[in-house]
XYZ file of C-alpha atoms in Angstrom:
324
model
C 99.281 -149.346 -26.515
C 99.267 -146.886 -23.092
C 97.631 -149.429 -21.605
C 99.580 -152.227 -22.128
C 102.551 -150.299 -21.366
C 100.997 -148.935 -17.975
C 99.920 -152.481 -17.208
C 103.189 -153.946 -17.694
C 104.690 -151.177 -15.254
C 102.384 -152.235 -12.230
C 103.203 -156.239 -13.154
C 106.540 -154.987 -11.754
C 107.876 -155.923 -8.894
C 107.082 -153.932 -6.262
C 110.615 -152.978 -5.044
C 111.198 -151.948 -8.824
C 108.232 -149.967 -8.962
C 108.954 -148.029 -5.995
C 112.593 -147.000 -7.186
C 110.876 -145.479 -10.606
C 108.424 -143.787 -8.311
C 110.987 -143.077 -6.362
C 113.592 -140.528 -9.242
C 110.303 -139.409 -10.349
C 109.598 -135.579 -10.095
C 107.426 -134.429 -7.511
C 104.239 -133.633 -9.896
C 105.120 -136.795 -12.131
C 104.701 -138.859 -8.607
C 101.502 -137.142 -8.281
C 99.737 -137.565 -12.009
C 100.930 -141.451 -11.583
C 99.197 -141.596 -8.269
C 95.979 -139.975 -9.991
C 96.097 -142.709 -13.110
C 94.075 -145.525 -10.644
C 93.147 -146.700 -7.805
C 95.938 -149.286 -7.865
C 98.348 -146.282 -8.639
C 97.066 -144.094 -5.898
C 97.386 -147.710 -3.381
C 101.306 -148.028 -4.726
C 102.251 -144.161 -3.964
C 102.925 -144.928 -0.560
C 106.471 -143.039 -0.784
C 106.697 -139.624 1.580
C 109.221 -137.164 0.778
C 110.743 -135.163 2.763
C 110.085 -132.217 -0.084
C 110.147 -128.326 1.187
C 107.326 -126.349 -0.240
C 106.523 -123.084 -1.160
C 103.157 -121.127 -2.194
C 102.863 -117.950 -3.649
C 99.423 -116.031 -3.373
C 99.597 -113.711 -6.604
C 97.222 -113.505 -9.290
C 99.067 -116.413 -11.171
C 99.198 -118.248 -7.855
C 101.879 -121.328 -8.129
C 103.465 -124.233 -5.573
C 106.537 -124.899 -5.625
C 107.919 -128.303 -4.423
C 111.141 -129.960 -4.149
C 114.626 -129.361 -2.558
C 117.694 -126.817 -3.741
C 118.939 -126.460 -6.490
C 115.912 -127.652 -8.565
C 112.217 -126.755 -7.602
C 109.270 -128.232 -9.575
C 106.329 -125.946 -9.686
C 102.802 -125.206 -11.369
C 101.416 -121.735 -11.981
C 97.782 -121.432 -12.511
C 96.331 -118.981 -15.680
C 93.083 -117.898 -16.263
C 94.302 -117.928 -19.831
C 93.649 -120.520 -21.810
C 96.203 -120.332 -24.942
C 98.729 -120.649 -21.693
C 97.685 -123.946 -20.644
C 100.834 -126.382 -20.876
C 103.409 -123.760 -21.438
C 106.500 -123.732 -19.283
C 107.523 -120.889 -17.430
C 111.046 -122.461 -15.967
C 113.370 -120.180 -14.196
C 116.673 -119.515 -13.636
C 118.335 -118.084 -10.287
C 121.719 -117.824 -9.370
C 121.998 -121.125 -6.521
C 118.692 -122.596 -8.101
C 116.265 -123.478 -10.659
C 112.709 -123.619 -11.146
C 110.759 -126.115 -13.505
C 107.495 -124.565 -13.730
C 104.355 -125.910 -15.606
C 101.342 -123.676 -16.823
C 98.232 -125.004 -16.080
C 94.683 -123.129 -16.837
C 92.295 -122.635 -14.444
C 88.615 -120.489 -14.025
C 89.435 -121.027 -10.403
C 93.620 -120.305 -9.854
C 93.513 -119.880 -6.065
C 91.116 -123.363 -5.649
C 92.988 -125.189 -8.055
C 96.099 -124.710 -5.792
C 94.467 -125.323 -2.748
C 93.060 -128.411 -3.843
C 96.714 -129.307 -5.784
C 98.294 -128.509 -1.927
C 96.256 -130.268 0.055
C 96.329 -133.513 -2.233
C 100.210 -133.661 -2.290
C 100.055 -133.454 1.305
C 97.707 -136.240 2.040
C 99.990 -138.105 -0.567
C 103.427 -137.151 0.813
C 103.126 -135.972 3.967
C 104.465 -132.728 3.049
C 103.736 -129.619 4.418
C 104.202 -125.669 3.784
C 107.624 -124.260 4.415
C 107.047 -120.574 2.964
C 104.510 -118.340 2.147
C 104.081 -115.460 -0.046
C 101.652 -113.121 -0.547
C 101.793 -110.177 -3.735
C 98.828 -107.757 -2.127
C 99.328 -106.036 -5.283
C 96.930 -108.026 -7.184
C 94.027 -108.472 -5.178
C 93.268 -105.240 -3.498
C 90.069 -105.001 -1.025
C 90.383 -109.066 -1.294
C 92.385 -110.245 1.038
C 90.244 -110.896 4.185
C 88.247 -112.902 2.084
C 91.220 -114.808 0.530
C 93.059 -115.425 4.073
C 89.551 -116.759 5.425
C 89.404 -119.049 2.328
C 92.498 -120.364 2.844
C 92.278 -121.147 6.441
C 91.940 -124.680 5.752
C 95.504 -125.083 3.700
C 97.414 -123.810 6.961
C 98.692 -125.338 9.973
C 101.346 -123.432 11.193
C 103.725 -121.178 8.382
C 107.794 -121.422 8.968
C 108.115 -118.083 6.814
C 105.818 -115.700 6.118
C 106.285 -113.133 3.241
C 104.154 -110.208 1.978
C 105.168 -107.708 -1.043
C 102.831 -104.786 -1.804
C 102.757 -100.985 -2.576
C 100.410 -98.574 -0.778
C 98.448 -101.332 1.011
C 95.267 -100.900 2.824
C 97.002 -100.928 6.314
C 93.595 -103.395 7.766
C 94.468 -105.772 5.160
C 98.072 -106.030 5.704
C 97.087 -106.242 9.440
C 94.955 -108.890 9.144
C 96.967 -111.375 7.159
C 99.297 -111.190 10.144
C 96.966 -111.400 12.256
C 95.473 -114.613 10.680
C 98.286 -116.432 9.080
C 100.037 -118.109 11.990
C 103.996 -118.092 10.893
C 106.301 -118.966 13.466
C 109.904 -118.473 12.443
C 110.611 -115.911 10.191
C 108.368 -113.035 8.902
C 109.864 -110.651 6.180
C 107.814 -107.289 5.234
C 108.160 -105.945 1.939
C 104.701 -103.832 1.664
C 104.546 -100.413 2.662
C 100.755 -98.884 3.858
C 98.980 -96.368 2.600
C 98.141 -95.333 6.283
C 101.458 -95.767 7.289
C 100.545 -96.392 10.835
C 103.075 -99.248 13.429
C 101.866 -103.213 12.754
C 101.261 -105.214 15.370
C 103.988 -107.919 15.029
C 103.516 -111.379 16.622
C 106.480 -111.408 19.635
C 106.973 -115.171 19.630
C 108.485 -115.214 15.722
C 112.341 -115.643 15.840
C 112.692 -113.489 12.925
C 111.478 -110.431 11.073
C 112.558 -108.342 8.500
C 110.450 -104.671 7.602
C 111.653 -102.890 4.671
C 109.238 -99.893 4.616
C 109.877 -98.453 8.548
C 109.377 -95.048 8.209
C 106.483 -95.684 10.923
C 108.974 -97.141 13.297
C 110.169 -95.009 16.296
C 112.208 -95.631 19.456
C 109.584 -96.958 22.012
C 108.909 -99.485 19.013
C 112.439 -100.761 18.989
C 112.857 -100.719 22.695
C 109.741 -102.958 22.999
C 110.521 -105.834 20.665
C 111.091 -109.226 21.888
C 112.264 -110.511 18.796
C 115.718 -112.311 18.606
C 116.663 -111.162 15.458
C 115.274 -107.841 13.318
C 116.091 -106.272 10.499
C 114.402 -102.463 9.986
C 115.104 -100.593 6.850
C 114.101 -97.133 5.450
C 113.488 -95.821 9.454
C 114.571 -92.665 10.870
C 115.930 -93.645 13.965
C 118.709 -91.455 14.416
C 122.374 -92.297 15.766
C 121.256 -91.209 19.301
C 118.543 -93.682 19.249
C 120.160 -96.106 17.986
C 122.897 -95.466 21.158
C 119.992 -95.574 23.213
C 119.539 -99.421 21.803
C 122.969 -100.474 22.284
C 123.409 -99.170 25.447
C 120.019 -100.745 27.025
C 121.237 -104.176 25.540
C 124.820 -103.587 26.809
C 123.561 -102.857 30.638
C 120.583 -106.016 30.010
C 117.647 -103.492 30.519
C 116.014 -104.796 26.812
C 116.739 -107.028 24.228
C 118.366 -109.890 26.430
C 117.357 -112.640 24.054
C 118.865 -110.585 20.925
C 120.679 -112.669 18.853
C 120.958 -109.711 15.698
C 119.926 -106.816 14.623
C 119.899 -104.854 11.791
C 119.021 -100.460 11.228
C 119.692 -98.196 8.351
C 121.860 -95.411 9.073
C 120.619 -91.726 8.744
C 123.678 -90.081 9.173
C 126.941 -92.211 8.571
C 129.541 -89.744 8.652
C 128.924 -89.124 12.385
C 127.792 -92.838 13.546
C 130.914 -93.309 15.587
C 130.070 -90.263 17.358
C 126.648 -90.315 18.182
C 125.932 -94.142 17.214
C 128.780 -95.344 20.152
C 128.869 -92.567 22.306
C 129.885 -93.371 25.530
C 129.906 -97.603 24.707
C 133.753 -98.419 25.096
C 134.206 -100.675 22.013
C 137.390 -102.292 20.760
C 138.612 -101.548 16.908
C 138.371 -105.450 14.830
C 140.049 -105.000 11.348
C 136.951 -104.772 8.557
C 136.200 -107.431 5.727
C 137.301 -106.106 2.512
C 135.824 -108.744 0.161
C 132.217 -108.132 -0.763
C 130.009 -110.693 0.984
C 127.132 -112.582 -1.067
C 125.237 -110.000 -0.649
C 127.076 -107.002 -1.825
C 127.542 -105.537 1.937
C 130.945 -103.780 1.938
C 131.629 -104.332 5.846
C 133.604 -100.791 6.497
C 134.191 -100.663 10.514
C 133.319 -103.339 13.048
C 133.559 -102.761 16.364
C 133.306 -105.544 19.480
C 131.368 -104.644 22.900
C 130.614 -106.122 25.727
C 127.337 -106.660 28.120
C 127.096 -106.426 31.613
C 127.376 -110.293 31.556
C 130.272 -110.829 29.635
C 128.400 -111.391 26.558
C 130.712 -110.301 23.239
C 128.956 -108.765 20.248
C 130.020 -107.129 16.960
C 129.234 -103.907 16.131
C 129.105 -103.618 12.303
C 129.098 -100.833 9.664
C 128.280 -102.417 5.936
C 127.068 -100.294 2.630
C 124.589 -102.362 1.268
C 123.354 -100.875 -2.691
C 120.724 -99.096 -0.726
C 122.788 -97.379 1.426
C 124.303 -97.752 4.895
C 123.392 -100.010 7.914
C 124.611 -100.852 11.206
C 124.149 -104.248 12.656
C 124.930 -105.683 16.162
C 125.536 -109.437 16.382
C 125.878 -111.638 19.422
C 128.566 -113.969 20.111
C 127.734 -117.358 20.724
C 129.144 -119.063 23.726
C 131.365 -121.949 22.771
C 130.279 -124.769 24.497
């Protein structure tokens, strides 16, 4: 009876079989193009899909465009195998299948690089959970080599990290937009950040000091948990306001040490012009307190911002955009 059925699907006419293929999911698409060689001759469609991989010890690929994402997580454990593990976020939702594996990482290599050659999609993000395979990771980046071309977003989680291994996943993962830090080292010695990424965000930068700041080429950062103090963080605004550093800055983002006396210390001797604050909460839950506008050497505005965030206080300096 299946195959009847399947043979009177690909009888079809071809326009109608291309607008089934065409509302199917992104892992239906690719089981039907698996089912023959006629099938795999008829999934001709490419999509233009986003995707995501996460490296973890249940590694998983998510494919598809917000709000819904279609994924599979691999499981060593068998009595998992065809479970669902579907997800729900606030501006999205995940549809995620359970799929054993003796071999998680190669089965979503191979998974990745078939769905590529089939619909011409490629890697959007990337995450990596160092948590769960420490001492691995050279080994795991060099195995992977292969799936990567060139990473739009980069992102690495961990706790007390081996700082080589951190080190050499950015070293050999070549990301070139945005690059967001969420593992701390056990070392906790400065990473060498790539200068030609447009983005990056470090959440552990206890390591981070002034020189640090002052040499980053970066067009937008975002550096939490430092102890750069108000008077260094003068020293910053004042280097970008007389175009000595930081002339490509676009925003950027520091915890404050010492709130109470940011206005003192923070603006010293920057004349600034008072902007009346945002009161309602932003998506984020950043209460925006004081903003203040500046201007370069140039002529170019900026904002000055104060915001509590849950985690405490930052400051945040963003350039104004010439109209055109």
């Amino acid at each position: 009876m299946e195959n009847r059925a399947r043979f009177r699907f690909l009888s079809l006419h071809l326009l109608v079989i291309r607008e089934v293929l065409n509302i199917l999911d992104p892992f239906d698409y690719i089981n039907f193009s698996q089912a023959s060689n006629k099938c795999r001759k008829l999934s001709t469609i490419k999509k233009s899909y986003g995707v995501s991989l996460l490296i973890r010890e249940n590694p998983e690929v998510l494919i598809g465009n917000r709000p819904i994402l279609y994924g599979v997580k691999w499981t060593k454990e068998k009595e998992k195998d065809g479970t669902r593990d579907d997800r729900t976020y606030p501006n999205q939702y995940h549809e995620i299948r359970v799929k054993y594996s003796e071999n998680p990482l190669d089965s979503m290599k191979e998974l990745y690089l078939y769905a590529r050659s089939l619909m011409g999609i490629e890697i959007g993000s990337l995450g990596f959970i160092m948590d769960h395979f420490n001492g691995q990771w050279r080994e795991i980046v060099d195995g992977l080599h292969s799936t990567f071309r060139r990473i739009p977003s980069l992102q690495i989680k961990g706790k007390d990290q081996r700082q080589d291994e951190l080190q050499y996943i950015l070293d050999n993962v070549k990301h070139t937009s945005h690059l967001y830090i969420f593992a701390n080292t056990i070392e906790g010695l400065p990473l060498n950040i790539p200068m030609t990424i447009e983005k990056v965000t470090i959440q552990y930068g206890s390591w981070i000091t002034l020189d640090y700041v002052m040499s980053l080429k970066i067009r937008n950062f975002s550096l939490w948990n430092t102890n750069l103090t108000n008077e260094s963080i003068n020293v910053i605004f004042k280097s970008w306001i007389e175009m000595k550093s930081h002339q490509n800055l676009e925003h950027l983002e520091i915890n404050l040490t010492n709130r109470a006396d940011f206005v003192q210390d923070g603006l010293k001797d920057i004349p600034y012009k008072m902007r009346s604050s945002i009161t309602e909460l932003n998506p984020f839950y950043a209460q925006e307190e004081e903003i203040f506008e500046v201007t370069r050497k140039d002529g170019r505005m900026a904002t000055i911002e104060v915001s509590e965030f849950p985690i405490g206080f930052f400051v945040k300096l963003n350039v104004v955009t010439p109209k055109k």
